[in-house]
Structures are given as structure tokens and as C-alpha cells.
XYZ file of C-alpha atoms in Angstrom:
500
model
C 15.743 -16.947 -34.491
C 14.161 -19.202 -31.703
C 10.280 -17.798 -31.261
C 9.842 -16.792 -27.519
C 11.906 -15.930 -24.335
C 11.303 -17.701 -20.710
C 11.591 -15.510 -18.483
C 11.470 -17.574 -14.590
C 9.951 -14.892 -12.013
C 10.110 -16.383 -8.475
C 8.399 -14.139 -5.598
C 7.691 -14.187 -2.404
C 4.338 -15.765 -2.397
C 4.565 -17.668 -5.808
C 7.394 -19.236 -8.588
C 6.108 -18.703 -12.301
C 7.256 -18.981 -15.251
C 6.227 -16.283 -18.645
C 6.857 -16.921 -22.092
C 7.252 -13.481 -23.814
C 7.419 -13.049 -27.898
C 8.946 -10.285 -29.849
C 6.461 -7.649 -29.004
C 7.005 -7.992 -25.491
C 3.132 -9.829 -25.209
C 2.763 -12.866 -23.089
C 2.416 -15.734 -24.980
C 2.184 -18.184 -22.064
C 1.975 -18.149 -17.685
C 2.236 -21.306 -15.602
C 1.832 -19.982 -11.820
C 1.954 -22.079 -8.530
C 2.001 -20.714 -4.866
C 4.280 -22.366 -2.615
C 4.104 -22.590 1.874
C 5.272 -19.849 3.991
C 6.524 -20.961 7.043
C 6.213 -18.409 10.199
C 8.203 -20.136 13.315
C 7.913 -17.275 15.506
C 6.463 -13.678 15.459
C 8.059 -11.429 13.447
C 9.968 -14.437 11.353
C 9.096 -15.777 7.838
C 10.937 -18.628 5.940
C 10.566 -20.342 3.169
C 11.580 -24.364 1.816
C 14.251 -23.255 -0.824
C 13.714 -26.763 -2.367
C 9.966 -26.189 -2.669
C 10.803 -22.814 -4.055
C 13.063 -24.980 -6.484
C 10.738 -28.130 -7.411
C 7.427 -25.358 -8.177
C 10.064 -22.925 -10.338
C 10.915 -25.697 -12.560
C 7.028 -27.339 -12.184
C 5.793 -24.059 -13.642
C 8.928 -23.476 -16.295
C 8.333 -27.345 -17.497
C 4.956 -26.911 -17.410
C 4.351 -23.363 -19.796
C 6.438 -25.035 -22.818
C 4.584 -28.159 -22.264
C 1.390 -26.691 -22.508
C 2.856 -24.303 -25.831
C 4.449 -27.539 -27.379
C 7.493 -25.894 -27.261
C 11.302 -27.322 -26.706
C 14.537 -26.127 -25.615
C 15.098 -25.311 -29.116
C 12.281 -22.499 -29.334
C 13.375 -20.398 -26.150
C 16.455 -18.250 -27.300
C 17.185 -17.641 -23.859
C 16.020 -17.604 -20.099
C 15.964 -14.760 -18.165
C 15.596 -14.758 -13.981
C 14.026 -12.296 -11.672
C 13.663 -12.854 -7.745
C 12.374 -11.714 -4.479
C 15.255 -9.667 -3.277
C 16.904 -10.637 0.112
C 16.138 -13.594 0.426
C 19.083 -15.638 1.933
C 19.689 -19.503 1.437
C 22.745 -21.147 2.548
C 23.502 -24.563 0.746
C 26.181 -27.236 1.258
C 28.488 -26.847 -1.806
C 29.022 -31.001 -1.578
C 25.596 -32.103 -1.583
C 23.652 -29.478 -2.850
C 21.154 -28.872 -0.141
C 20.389 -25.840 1.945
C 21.350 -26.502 5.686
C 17.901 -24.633 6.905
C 15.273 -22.806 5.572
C 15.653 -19.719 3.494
C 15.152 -16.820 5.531
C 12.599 -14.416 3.461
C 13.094 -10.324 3.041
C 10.374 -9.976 5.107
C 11.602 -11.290 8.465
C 12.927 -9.418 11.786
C 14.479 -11.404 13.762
C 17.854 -10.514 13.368
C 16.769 -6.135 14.243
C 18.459 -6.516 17.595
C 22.108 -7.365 16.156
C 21.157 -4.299 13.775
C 20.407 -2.514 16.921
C 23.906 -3.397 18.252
C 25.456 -2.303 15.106
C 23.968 1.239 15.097
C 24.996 1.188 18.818
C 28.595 0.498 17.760
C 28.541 3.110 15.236
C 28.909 1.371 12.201
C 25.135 3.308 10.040
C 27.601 5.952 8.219
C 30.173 2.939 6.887
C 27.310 0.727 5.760
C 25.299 3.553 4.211
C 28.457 4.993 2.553
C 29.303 1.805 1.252
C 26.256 -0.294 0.112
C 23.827 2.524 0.379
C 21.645 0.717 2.416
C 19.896 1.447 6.147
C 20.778 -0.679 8.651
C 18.045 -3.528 8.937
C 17.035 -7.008 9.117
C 15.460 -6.753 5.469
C 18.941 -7.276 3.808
C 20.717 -10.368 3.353
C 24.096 -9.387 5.502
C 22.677 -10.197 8.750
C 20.792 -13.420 8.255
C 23.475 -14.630 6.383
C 25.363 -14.226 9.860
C 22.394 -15.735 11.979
C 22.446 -18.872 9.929
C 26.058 -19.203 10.494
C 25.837 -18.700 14.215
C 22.896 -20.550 14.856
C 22.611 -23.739 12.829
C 25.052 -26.569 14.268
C 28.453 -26.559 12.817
C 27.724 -23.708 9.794
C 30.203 -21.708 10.669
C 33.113 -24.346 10.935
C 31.726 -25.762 7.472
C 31.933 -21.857 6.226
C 35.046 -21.319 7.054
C 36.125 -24.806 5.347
C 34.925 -23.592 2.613
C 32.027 -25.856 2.058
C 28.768 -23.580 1.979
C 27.530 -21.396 -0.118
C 25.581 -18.104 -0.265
C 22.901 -17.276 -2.706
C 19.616 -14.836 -2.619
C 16.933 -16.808 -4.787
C 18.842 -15.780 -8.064
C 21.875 -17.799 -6.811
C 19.587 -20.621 -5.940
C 17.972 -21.120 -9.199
C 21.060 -20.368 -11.302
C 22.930 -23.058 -9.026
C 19.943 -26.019 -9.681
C 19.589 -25.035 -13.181
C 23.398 -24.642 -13.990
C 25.509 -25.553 -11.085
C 27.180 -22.105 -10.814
C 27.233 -20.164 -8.522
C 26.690 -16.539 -9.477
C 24.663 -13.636 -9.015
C 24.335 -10.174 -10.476
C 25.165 -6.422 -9.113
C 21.465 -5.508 -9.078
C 21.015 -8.581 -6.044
C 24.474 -8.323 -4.704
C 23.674 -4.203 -4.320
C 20.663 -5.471 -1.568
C 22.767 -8.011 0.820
C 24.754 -5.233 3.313
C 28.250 -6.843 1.841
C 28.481 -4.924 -1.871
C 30.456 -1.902 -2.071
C 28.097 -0.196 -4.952
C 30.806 1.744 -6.003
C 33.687 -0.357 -6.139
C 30.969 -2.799 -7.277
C 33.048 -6.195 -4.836
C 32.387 -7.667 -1.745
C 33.885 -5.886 0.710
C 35.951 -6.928 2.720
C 35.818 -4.645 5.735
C 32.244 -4.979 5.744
C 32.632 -8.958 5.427
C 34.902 -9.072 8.553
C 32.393 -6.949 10.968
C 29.793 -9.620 9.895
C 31.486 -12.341 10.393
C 31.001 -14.026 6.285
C 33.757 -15.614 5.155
C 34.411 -14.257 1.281
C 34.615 -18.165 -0.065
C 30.691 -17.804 0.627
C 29.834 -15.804 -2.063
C 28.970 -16.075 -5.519
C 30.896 -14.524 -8.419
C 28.903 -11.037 -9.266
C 28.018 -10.752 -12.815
C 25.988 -8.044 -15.411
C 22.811 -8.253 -15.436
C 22.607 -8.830 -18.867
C 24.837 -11.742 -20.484
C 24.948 -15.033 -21.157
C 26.561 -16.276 -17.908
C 25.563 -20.094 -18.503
C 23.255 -23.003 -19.551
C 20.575 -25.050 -18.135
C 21.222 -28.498 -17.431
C 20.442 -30.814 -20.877
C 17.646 -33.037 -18.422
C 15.683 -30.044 -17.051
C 14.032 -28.952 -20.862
C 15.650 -31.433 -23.012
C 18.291 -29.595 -24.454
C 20.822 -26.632 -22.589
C 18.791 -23.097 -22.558
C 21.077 -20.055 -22.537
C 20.865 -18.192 -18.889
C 21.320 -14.593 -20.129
C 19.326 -12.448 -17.677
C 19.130 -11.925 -13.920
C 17.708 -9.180 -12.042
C 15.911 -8.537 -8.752
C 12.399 -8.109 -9.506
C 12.065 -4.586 -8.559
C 14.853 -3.150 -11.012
C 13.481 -5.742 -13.844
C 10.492 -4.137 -13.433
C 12.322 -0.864 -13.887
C 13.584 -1.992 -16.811
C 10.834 -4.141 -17.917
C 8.901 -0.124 -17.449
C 11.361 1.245 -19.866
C 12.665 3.539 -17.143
C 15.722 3.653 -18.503
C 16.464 7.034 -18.665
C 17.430 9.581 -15.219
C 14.000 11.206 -13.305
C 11.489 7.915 -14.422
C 10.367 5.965 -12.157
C 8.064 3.342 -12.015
C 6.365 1.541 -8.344
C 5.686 -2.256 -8.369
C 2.161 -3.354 -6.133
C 3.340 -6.709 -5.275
C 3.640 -8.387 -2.133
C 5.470 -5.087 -0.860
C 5.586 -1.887 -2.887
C 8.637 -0.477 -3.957
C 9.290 2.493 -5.980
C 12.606 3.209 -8.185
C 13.912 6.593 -9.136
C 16.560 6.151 -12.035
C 19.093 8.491 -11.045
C 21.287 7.494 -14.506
C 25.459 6.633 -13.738
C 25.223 8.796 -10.439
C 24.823 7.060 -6.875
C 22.887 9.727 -5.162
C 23.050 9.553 -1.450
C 19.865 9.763 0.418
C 19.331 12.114 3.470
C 15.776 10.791 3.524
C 15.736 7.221 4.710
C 15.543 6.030 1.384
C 17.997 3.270 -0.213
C 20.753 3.732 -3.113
C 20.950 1.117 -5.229
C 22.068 -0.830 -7.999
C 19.419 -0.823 -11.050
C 21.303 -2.854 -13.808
C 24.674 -2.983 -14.867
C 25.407 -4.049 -18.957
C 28.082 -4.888 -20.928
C 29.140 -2.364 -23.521
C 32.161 -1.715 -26.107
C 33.844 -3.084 -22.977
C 33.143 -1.805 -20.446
C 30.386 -2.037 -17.556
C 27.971 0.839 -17.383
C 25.673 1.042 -14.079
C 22.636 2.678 -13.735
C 21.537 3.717 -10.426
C 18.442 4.045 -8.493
C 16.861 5.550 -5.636
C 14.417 3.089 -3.735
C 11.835 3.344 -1.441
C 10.416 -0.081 0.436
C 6.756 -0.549 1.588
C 7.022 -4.020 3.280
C 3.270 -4.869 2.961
C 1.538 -3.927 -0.494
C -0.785 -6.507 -2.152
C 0.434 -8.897 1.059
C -2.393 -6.957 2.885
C -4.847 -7.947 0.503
C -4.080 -11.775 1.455
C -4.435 -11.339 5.099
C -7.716 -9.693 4.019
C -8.693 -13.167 2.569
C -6.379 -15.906 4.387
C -6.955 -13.921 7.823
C -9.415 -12.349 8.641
C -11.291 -13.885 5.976
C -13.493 -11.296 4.714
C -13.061 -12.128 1.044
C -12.869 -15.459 -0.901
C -10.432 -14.323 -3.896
C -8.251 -11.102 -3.878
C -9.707 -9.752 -6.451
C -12.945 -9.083 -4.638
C -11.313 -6.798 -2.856
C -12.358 -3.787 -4.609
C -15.996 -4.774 -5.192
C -16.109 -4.945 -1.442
C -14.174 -1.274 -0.770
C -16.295 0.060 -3.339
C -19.451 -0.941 -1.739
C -19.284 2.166 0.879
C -18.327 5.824 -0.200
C -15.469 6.146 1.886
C -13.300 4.759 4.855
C -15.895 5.347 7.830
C -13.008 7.055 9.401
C -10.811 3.646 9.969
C -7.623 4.073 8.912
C -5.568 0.974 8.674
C -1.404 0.860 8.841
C -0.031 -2.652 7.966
C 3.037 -2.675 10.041
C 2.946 -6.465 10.232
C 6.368 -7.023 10.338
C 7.306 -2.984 10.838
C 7.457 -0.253 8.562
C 10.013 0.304 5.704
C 11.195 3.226 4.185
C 10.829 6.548 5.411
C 10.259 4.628 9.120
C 12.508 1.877 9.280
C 10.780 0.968 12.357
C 11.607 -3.333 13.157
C 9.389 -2.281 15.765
C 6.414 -0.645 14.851
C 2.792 -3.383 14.269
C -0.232 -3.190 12.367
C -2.803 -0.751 13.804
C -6.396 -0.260 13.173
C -7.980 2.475 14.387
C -11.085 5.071 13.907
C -13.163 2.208 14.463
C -17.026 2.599 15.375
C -19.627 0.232 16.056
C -20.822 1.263 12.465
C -17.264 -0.123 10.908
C -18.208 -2.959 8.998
C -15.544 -5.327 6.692
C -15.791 -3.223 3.910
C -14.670 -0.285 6.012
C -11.267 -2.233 6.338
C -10.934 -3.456 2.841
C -11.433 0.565 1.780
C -8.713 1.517 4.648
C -6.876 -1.643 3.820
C -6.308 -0.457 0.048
C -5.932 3.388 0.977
C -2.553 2.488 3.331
C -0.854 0.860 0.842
C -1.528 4.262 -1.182
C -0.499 6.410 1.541
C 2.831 4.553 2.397
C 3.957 5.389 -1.376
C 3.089 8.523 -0.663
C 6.110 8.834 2.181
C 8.115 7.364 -0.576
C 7.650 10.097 -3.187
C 8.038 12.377 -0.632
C 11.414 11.469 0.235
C 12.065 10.563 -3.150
C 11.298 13.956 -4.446
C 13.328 15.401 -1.546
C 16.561 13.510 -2.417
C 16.644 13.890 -5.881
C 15.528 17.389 -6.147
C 12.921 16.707 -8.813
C 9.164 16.727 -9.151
C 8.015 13.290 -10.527
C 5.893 14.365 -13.978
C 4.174 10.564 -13.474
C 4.759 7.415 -11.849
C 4.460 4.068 -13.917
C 2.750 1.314 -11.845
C 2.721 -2.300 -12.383
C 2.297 -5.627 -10.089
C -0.928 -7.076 -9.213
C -2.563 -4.909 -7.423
C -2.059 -2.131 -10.065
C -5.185 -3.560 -11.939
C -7.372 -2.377 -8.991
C -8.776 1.006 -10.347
C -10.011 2.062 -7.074
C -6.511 1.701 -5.466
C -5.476 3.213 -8.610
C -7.004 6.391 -8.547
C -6.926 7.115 -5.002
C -3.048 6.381 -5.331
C -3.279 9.780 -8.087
C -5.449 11.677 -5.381
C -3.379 11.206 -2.665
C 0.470 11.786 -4.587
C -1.434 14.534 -6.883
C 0.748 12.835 -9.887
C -0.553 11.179 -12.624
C -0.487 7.406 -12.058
C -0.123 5.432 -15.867
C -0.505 1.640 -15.966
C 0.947 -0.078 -18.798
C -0.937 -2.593 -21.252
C 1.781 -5.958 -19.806
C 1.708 -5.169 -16.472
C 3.838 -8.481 -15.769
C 6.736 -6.238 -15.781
C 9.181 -7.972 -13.531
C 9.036 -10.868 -15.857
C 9.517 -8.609 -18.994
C 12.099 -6.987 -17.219
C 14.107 -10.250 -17.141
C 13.025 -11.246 -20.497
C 14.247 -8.115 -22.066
C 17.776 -8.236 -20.222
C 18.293 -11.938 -21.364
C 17.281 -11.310 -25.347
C 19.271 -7.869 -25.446
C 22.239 -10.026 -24.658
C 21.079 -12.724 -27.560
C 20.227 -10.544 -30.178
C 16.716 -11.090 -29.721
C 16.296 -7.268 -29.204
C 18.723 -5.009 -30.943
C 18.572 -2.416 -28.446
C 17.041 -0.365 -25.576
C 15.582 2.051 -27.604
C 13.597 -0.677 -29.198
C 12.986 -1.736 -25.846
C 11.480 1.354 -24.992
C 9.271 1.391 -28.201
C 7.358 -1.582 -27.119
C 5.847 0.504 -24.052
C 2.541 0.923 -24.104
C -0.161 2.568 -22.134
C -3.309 0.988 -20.887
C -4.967 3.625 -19.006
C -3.535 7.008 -17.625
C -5.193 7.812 -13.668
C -5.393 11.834 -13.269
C -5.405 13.513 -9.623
C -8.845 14.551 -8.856
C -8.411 15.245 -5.024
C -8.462 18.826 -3.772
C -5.658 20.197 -1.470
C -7.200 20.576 1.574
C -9.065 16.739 1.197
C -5.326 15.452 0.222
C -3.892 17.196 3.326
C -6.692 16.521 5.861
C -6.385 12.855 4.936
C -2.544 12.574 5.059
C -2.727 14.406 8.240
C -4.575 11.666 9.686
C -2.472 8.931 8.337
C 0.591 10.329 9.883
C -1.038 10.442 13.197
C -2.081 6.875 12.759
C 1.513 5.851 11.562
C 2.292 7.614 14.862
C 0.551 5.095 16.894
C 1.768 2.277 15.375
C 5.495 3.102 15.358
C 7.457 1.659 18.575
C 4.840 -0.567 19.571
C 6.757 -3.971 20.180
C 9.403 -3.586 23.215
C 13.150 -3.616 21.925
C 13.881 -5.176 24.842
């Protein structure tokens, strides 16, 4: 059996690339950040090519440093940032624009028109998805509309549609696929008949020959070019990064859930073979679907989005400047014994779930001529605390269960002090696994179930282990005063930027 699998985790902010052995232990990391482009207020983009050339840097560069070869990866598994949209020229290979990233808004107006025209129940219904710019559907249509002949070349037949999966799996293999855990986030999935729909399709304007085939999540669905590591690699994983970090959590079983402290937050509720429809602003969703005895067996999720988690933490350093690394940031919050009253909501490009406000910005407020930078880093690290708490809440509401814990992982789950005020303010126990890299393991496991490498999901599961277990300590009427004031912050903030 070949020693290690490669798992290739490309975010928002960075592309690596994670060698994982048999244990599910990091063997090796290559990391490298990448530009984000911001054209106009409220949009972000990224180079897909530089996404491309710094993926395969940072893959080339891990088995160089291991003195490893094609040979010694049994397979590669791929995880993304979700939503993402690139558009490339089937002919030539290259993308006719910049990617347009999760994150941006500019396309809330035409999602505005669309809840004008009545068309929230079919989308919901269908994709189980909220109306809004975060999802692939309608920048997918901006690109067409607004980048010179796109649309003619569309409807020739000559582009192609791919979140970041697509994009990799196209420059490493040359097909063009994706799999129902991506496809379930782009507004054109039917997550029960588990196709592009068609109706859905036709109100956006996409022409079907767009779109990739949609595949499992775990399979061998290709190879790597021989030129890229020196020999073919099997492709035999691909999953957004939030539900490979559900996996990658061994949340595989109904009422787990596990939240991710990445760029954003986001927080899964496995909710098993049943699509449970949310009357709490949350999102259904696709978790993983795999191949067994024959047939295709889904497990689905309820999701809740915070649009900016650890993201805050960079403006912290890149803006405002008030730290040189982010991992100073708790030394600094920790440095005075509470907020100072400032309360901090990082609506930056609006708030997600329970809100879904394009329209709301980030909002300081409570300060006094005492608030010092600290102050902010403490309120800075509390929000992102306090928007999961919205989450559970809804969460909790929806699927008619209370939450026994809540698995964390990401990279601002090594912050203790976020940590424990995150079990304070959801009074739930908050556990953080020993490999917190669990959106790469998440990938790695789904590509070496489908070689063999791992026999099953139970031994999967097995491999979990606990690094240190966070316990409420917060009394009721401290948890409720302070929530009270967050929700009269997030008050403030909400609506701020004119719709028209």
C-alpha cells in the first residue's frame, strides 16, 4: 500500500497542500497565501490561475520536501472554498475574468428582484438555499451578462462552469466534474432529485452545456496529469471544505455537528438521509454522497453561515494594524478583563445566516475614550462567538434537538480564549480535536475510503481524538445580559447600506 494521502485544501485566503498517514496525523503542510482583489465595495475576486499555479506550488512542494513520488500517494483528495465561481474557455483553458469569491455582494440587487418576483419558495424548495449573492447561481449569470461576448460563447457551447473543485480537477485532469456536496451550494442543484435543474437554469439564464458532470464525493473520478508529480495520482475525493470537515470530525452520524473557525464560520448539523427544511433562515444541504452496494446514499445537513470568522482577525492585523501576526490576537484580548463595553459586529460584507442581510456593515460601538486596541481585539473575538450563537439557535429550533456538544476545528479554534467564551455564551460544551486540520482530513479520508486505504467509516471514526474539552462556566443572567446587548448591536448594524 502507497504510505500517505495528499489531500489539496484550497481556501479563501490560502492553497495548501497536507500529507496525511494512516492514523489520520499530518505527516507534511506546504502553505502559500495568494492576492485578493477588491474592485469595488462590497466585491471580492480572486486570479483563478494564481489560485492554480500556488495549489500545485504547495502540492509539488510537500512531496518534495518528504522525498516522496507519485508512487507513495495512494490517492489525492480535494476540498475548496465553496461558491466560488470561475468561468473558463473550454478551447483554451483560461478563465474569461476573475473568479468571483463566496464572499462578494454585488449581484444582492438581482436577488432582490428575484424575491420581488416571487421566486424564495421554488429556490428554497428546490436547492434548500436562501436567496443571496453568496451562492454560485447568480454570479455565474453576472459573468455571462457582463463580460463581452460570454454569453454568445455560452450558448455555443464553449465555456465552462466550475466552483474551485471544478477548477483544480480541470488543470490537474482535464475533466470537468464536480461533486453533490459543491453542486448542493450553486442555486442550480435540485438536492433531491440530486441534477441541475432545469427550471431553475432557465430563470437564470445558464445554459446546461455549462456545467460539470456531478459526481460522489467519494470515488476515483480520475488522474492527475503524468507531468504535474511525475507519474498519474488517483483523484478520489472532493468535498467543500465545510462538509469535509464534517466528515473529517467524524460527524457522521444524525444530531453531531461540528463548526469550522476559518475565514467564515460555519456550523453543520447532520440530519442523516432526511433533507430537513429550515423555518429558521438556515440552509439545507448536501453533506456527502458515497457509493455503496450500488447505490448512492446522501447524508444531509443543516448549515448555518457566519461570513466573517477568523477573516476578522486579519483585518485586525492587515487593517487596522493593531497586531503583527494573528496569533497575537489573544495575548492582546487577554491583556484587559473584559470588553470595556465595545461590542464589535463584523458585517463587512453583511450578515449571513439567521440575518441574511446584503445590506447590513460592520459596526463598532460602546466605545469610550478609555477603549483602547485591546478592547477591540476582546470584542473582535467575542462576535465571532456570538454569531454562532444565532446559528445554534436556529439550528436547535429546526431540528428539534438540544446539541449535547459542538466539535470545533479551523484556525481560530486553537485560541482558548475564543474557545471558552464560545462554551459561555452557547452554554454547550465546546471539544477541539487533537488534528484540527479537519477540512483537509476530511478530503483525505473520502479519497482513501474509496482506495482501500481505510476500510471503513467506523474506522474512520476511531481515529477521533480529543485534545481538550471547553465546559460552560457563564451564569444565566451574565449569558443573557450579554446576548441582549449583542442583539441590539446587530440591530444597528442591519440595513445600514441603501438598497437603492
Amino acid at each position: 500500500m502507497s504510505k500517505f494521502i495528499l489531500a489539496i485544501d484550497q481556501g479563501t485566503t490560502s492553497s495548501r497542500a497536507i500529507l496525511f498517514n494512516h492514523e489520520g496525523h499530518i505527516h507534511g503542510l506546504a502553505q502559500q497565501e495568494y492576492p485578493q482583489i477588491f474592485p469595488e465595495p462590497g466585491w471580492v475576486e480572486h486570479d483563478a490561475t494564481a489560485i492554480w499555479n500556488s495549489q500545485l506550488a504547495v502540492a509539488q512542494q510537500v512531496l518534495k520536501e518528504h522525498d516522496l513520488k507519485a508512487a507513495d500517494i495512494a490517492a489525492l483528495g480535494i476540498t475548496n472554498q465553496r461558491e466560488t465561481t470561475v468561468i473558463w474557455d473550454r478551447k483554451t483553458g483560461i478563465p474569461i475574468a476573475n473568479a468571483i469569491v463566496w464572499q462578494d455582494r454585488r449581484t444582492a440587487a438581482y436577488c432582490d428582484q428575484l424575491r420581488a418576483d416571487g421566486k424564495t419558495e421554488l429556490f428554497q424548495h428546490k436547492t434548500g438555499l436562501i436567496l443571496d449573492s453568496y451562492f454560485s447561481g447568480t454570479k455565474v449569470k453576472w459573468l455571462l451578462d457582463n463580460i463581452p461576448g460570454a454569453r454568445a460563447k455560452a450558448e455555443r457551447g464553449e465555456l465552462a462552469f466550475g466552483t474551485i473543485d471544478s477548477w483544480l480537477i480541470y488543470k490537474l485532469s482535464g475533466a470537468h466534474l464536480t461533486d453533490s456536496s459543491n453542486a448542493s451550494r450553486t442555486l442550480m442543484f435540485n438536492i433531491h432529485t440530486q441534477a441541475w435543474d432545469e427550471e431553475l437554469l432557465t430563470i437564470l439564464g445558464i445554459p446546461p452545456s455549462l456545467l460539470p458532470e456531478v459526481v460522489t464525493s467519494s470515488g476515483v473520478v480520475g488522474h492527475t496529469h503524468a507531468e504535474l508529480f511525475g507519474a498519474p495520482i488517483a483523484i478520489a475525493g472532493i468535498a467543500g471544505d465545510q462538509h469535509a470537515a464534517t466528515f473529517g470530525q467524524a460527524c457522521h452520524q444524525p444530531g453531531m455537528a461540528k463548526n469550522t473557525y476559518g475565514t467564515g464560520c460555519f456550523m453543520l448539523l447532520n440530519t442523516g438521509a432526511q433533507a430537513i427544511r429550515s423555518q429558521n433562515n438556515l440552509l439545507t444541504t448536501i453533506g456527502w454522497a458515497l457509493e455503496a452496494e450500488g447505490a448512492r446514499h446522501t447524508s444531509y445537513m443543516l448549515e448555518g453561515s457566519v461570513f466573517m470568522g477568523g477573516a476578522i482577525v486579519q483585518w485586525l492585523r492587515d487593517e487596522l494594524g493593531i497586531i503583527h501576526r494573528s496569533a497575537d490576537v489573544e495575548a492582546l484580548a487577554t491583556s484587559v478583563p473584559d470588553n470595556g463595553g465595545v461590542v464589535f459586529v463584523p458585517a463587512f460584507s453583511g450578515l449571513g445566516a439567521p440575518y441574511w442581510d446584503s445590506y447590513a456593515r460592520g459596526t463598532i460601538l460602546g466605545m469610550t475614550r478609555g477603549s483602547n486596541k485591546a478592547h477591540i481585539a476582546r470584542a473582535a473575538l467575542e462576535s465571532i462567538a456570538y454569531q454562532n450563537v444565532d446559528l445554534l439557535d436556529a439550528m436547535q429550533k429546526d431540528a428539534q434537538l438540544a446539541l449535547q456538544e459542538l466539535r470545533v476545528d479551523g484556525g481560530a479554534s486553537r485560541n482558548d480564549l475564543l474557545m471558552q467564551f464560545q462554551a459561555d455564551i452557547l452554554n454547550v460544551p465546546v471539544v477541539r480535536p487533537v488534528v484540527t486540520e479537519t477540512t483537509a482530513l476530511g478530503a483525505a479520508y473520502l479519497a482513501g475510503l474509496a482506495v482501500g486505504y481505510w476500510s471503513s467509516q467506523q474506522e474512520i471514526t476511531a481515529q477521533w481524538k480529543m485534545d481538550k474539552r471547553f465546559e460552560p462556566g457563564m451564569s444565566a443572567d451574565e449569558r443573557e445580559h450579554r446576548l441582549h446587548t449583542w442583539h441590539r448591536a446587530v440591530e444597528r448594524a442591519q440595513a445600514w447600506e441603501s438598497k437603492d
